[in-house]
Amino acid sequence: MVTVSSFVLIATALWYSVVSAAETQNCSSVAAIAAQTCQQLESSLGSTIVQTQSSGSEYAIGANFAWSTFSDEVNFQPSCIVFPNTTQHVQTAMKAIFENKADYAVQAGGHSGMIGWNTVQNGVLISFMNMNSTSYDSESDTITLLPGIHWGDATSALQQYGVAPVGGRIATVGTGLLLGGGISYLSPAEGYAADNYVSLDVVLVNGTLVTATADNEYADLFKALKGGGNRFGIYPNSSSEALLAALAHFIHDTADPNAGTFLATTFRTTWENSTQDIELDVILVYNGTEASFNTSFAEFLSIPYTSSALQALSYLDLLNAVTFPDGLGTLFGASALTGVPASTLADEYLETYRLYNNFSTAFASSTDIAFTLLDFSPVPKSQIQAGYEKGTNPIVPPLGTGGYFEILFQVTYAEGITEPSPDVEQGRQLWISTAPSTPGLPFFLNEADANQQILATYGGYEFLKQVYAKYDPTRFNVQHTQGPLGL
Ligand SMILES: Cc1cc2nc3c(=O)[nH]c(=O)nc-3n(C[C@H](O)[C@H](O)[C@H](O)COP(=O)(O)OP(=O)(O)OC[C@H]3O[C@@H](n4cnc5c(N)ncnc54)[C@H](O)[C@@H]3O)c2cc1C
């Protein structure tokens, strides 16, 4: 159980850029442009804020912070890293990047599974490592987050005020979560994390600073940033089948938003000494009494289990309850499934698991893989409604289908593996291309493969395209930084 008194998000001073991919120039000219931009930035901002491999003590930390690089030393060495302390530093950096047509990337918590989205070769990396504070204004009941803070640190700092941000479920994840919408333990009651924005300070692609709110002239941008991504400013046995059915029924039938703060069900396969260890972990979170917990999760609790750790936790303790090893090469794949009524068979859930299990069995003797996950993140109807009530977002999940699950298939490589292996990659892509999904449901940008067309699954895709055309008319970001496909 979690006890949180009141919580409101959130974010001012979240810098956001309108972004994207870059392949129009050859490598040497791209490198030369980046070097020139770095030189220019070093002269205007100084060598503490702008660091190169040879000049800065924080460079190595910044360059090695991204999860998805596999071999940081070999694959991604940014030409320089800008460590802004103020919004103005961000504006200066973005203006120079834009004017020089340099490639760039932005990094907050570093947890993206998309190679090249949060670091860059032959380009400028903007790292928010040093803009990492949070504050709470009791009068307006709003939390201000600087973009470099991690959810555990923010929650820890705010605990004294009896409030918590609607943020990630793992303490080390960063604010980039908001740009994909963001799923929190509090989401069933409060909507996607991004549905709780109050105002956003946004540095546009050309360096201009704007403040976007739900009802000012940047309302379109405000909405686009609630899931549009960075281009705008877990063996089959009877328990697994019973668990999959409980999931499908839960998301179809649950109507209690407090109860709803349930979450992440994980089929986790770990490899040690080439031996597979298969776990089915279910985390059930309820913001309320134990009696309500027992009622809401009755079907789950009826399934035989080998161990349980039911306890009342503070919100902060909850964030720290599940830990992941840092710094291992990780890749994601996404799908989405709506629920089915109780007593109905959950065929598509079983198929999703069967495909996952095929993958894990095929690589049973692999020493390349540390673990795989199949994870079901709930988006109950109450969460969708909260988003509509709070001004809507570009994800626009359909209200008619009830709740649904965002499904994550994650492969995390073993320590020392410096690039994805072709056969594992082939198996991963097979899951992505064949996993069933319910037509009309949006996929989750934060937990997808970089080559999946996530934005096109959104109800607000056309809206996002219009906003992108408006704020980046030269399509600079599509050419110069990596991000979601489409637009
Ligand atoms: C262990 C683990 C647990 C996770 N748990 C959750 C969860 O509970 N809920 C959930 O919703 N997701 C979760 N995710 C997915 C996570 O939200 C995404 O990977 C998210 O993109 C990470 O944000 P970040 O700031 O840590 O990472 P980063 O890699 O630094 O940033 C992610 C993306 O956002 C861009 N970006 C970041 N900040 C800015 C900015 N200020 N302006 C412009 N662009 C920016 C980056 O360029 C990058 O493309 C989890 C991932 C992992 C690995």
XYZ file of C-alpha atoms and ligand atoms in Angstrom, residues 14-17 19 67 105-114 117-118 128 147 167-170 172-179 181-184 230 232-233 324 330 332 410 444 446-447 482-483, ligand 1:
101
model
C 11.588 21.211 -18.118
C 13.546 21.922 -21.156
C 12.311 20.398 -24.195
C 13.453 20.514 -27.705
C 14.069 17.050 -32.346
C 21.860 3.103 -20.843
C 21.089 14.897 -28.362
C 19.589 15.646 -24.967
C 20.057 13.557 -21.832
C 18.144 13.642 -18.541
C 18.015 10.400 -16.508
C 19.745 8.409 -19.270
C 17.273 5.469 -19.167
C 16.091 5.497 -22.770
C 16.361 2.116 -24.534
C 16.688 3.835 -27.894
C 18.306 9.223 -28.575
C 20.137 10.377 -25.471
C 21.007 18.048 -17.543
C 15.045 18.295 -15.913
C 6.610 10.127 -11.742
C 8.421 6.880 -12.529
C 8.125 3.551 -10.710
C 11.886 3.103 -10.418
C 16.748 6.111 -10.958
C 14.617 7.003 -14.003
C 14.645 10.651 -15.078
C 12.252 13.299 -16.320
C 12.526 12.177 -19.973
C 9.729 9.834 -18.836
C 7.302 12.732 -19.115
C 7.963 13.181 -22.818
C 3.524 10.389 -21.309
C 4.933 8.476 -18.338
C 3.306 5.671 -16.339
C 3.398 6.027 -12.554
C 11.630 14.498 -27.763
C 9.197 18.887 -30.080
C 11.044 21.328 -28.079
C 17.634 -2.786 -11.694
C 19.027 -2.610 -22.904
C 12.711 -2.438 -25.656
C 12.826 -5.960 -22.696
C 3.917 3.434 -25.181
C 8.831 5.232 -23.346
C 9.018 1.446 -23.673
C 17.318 11.111 -33.055
C 13.753 10.624 -31.798
C 14.662 0.464 -15.253
C 13.641 1.304 -16.015
C 12.421 1.607 -15.399
C 11.456 2.372 -16.081
N 10.267 2.651 -15.456
C 9.349 3.431 -16.089
C 8.124 3.800 -15.446
O 7.841 3.434 -14.310
N 7.253 4.578 -16.126
C 7.520 5.044 -17.396
O 6.718 5.782 -17.934
N 8.642 4.703 -18.041
C 9.563 3.918 -17.424
N 10.721 3.580 -18.078
C 10.945 4.092 -19.438
C 11.504 5.516 -19.277
O 10.478 6.408 -18.913
C 12.052 6.020 -20.602
O 13.177 5.223 -20.956
C 12.407 7.490 -20.494
O 12.675 7.948 -21.781
C 13.599 7.703 -19.566
O 13.774 9.049 -19.259
P 15.209 9.487 -18.706
O 15.167 10.931 -18.405
O 15.682 8.562 -17.609
O 16.137 9.142 -19.938
P 16.916 9.873 -21.089
O 17.442 8.726 -21.885
O 17.876 10.842 -20.563
O 15.803 10.657 -21.880
C 14.809 9.970 -22.608
C 14.478 10.715 -23.898
O 13.953 11.995 -23.593
C 14.777 13.010 -24.161
N 14.851 14.058 -23.153
C 15.075 13.893 -21.810
N 14.965 15.061 -21.194
C 14.692 15.972 -22.151
C 14.454 17.338 -22.130
N 14.466 18.015 -20.993
N 14.205 17.937 -23.299
C 14.175 17.268 -24.460
N 14.373 15.970 -24.563
C 14.632 15.335 -23.416
C 16.124 12.347 -24.446
O 16.747 12.951 -25.510
C 15.701 10.935 -24.795
O 15.281 10.861 -26.128
C 11.713 2.832 -17.414
C 12.933 2.525 -18.032
C 13.893 1.779 -17.353
C 15.191 1.464 -18.037
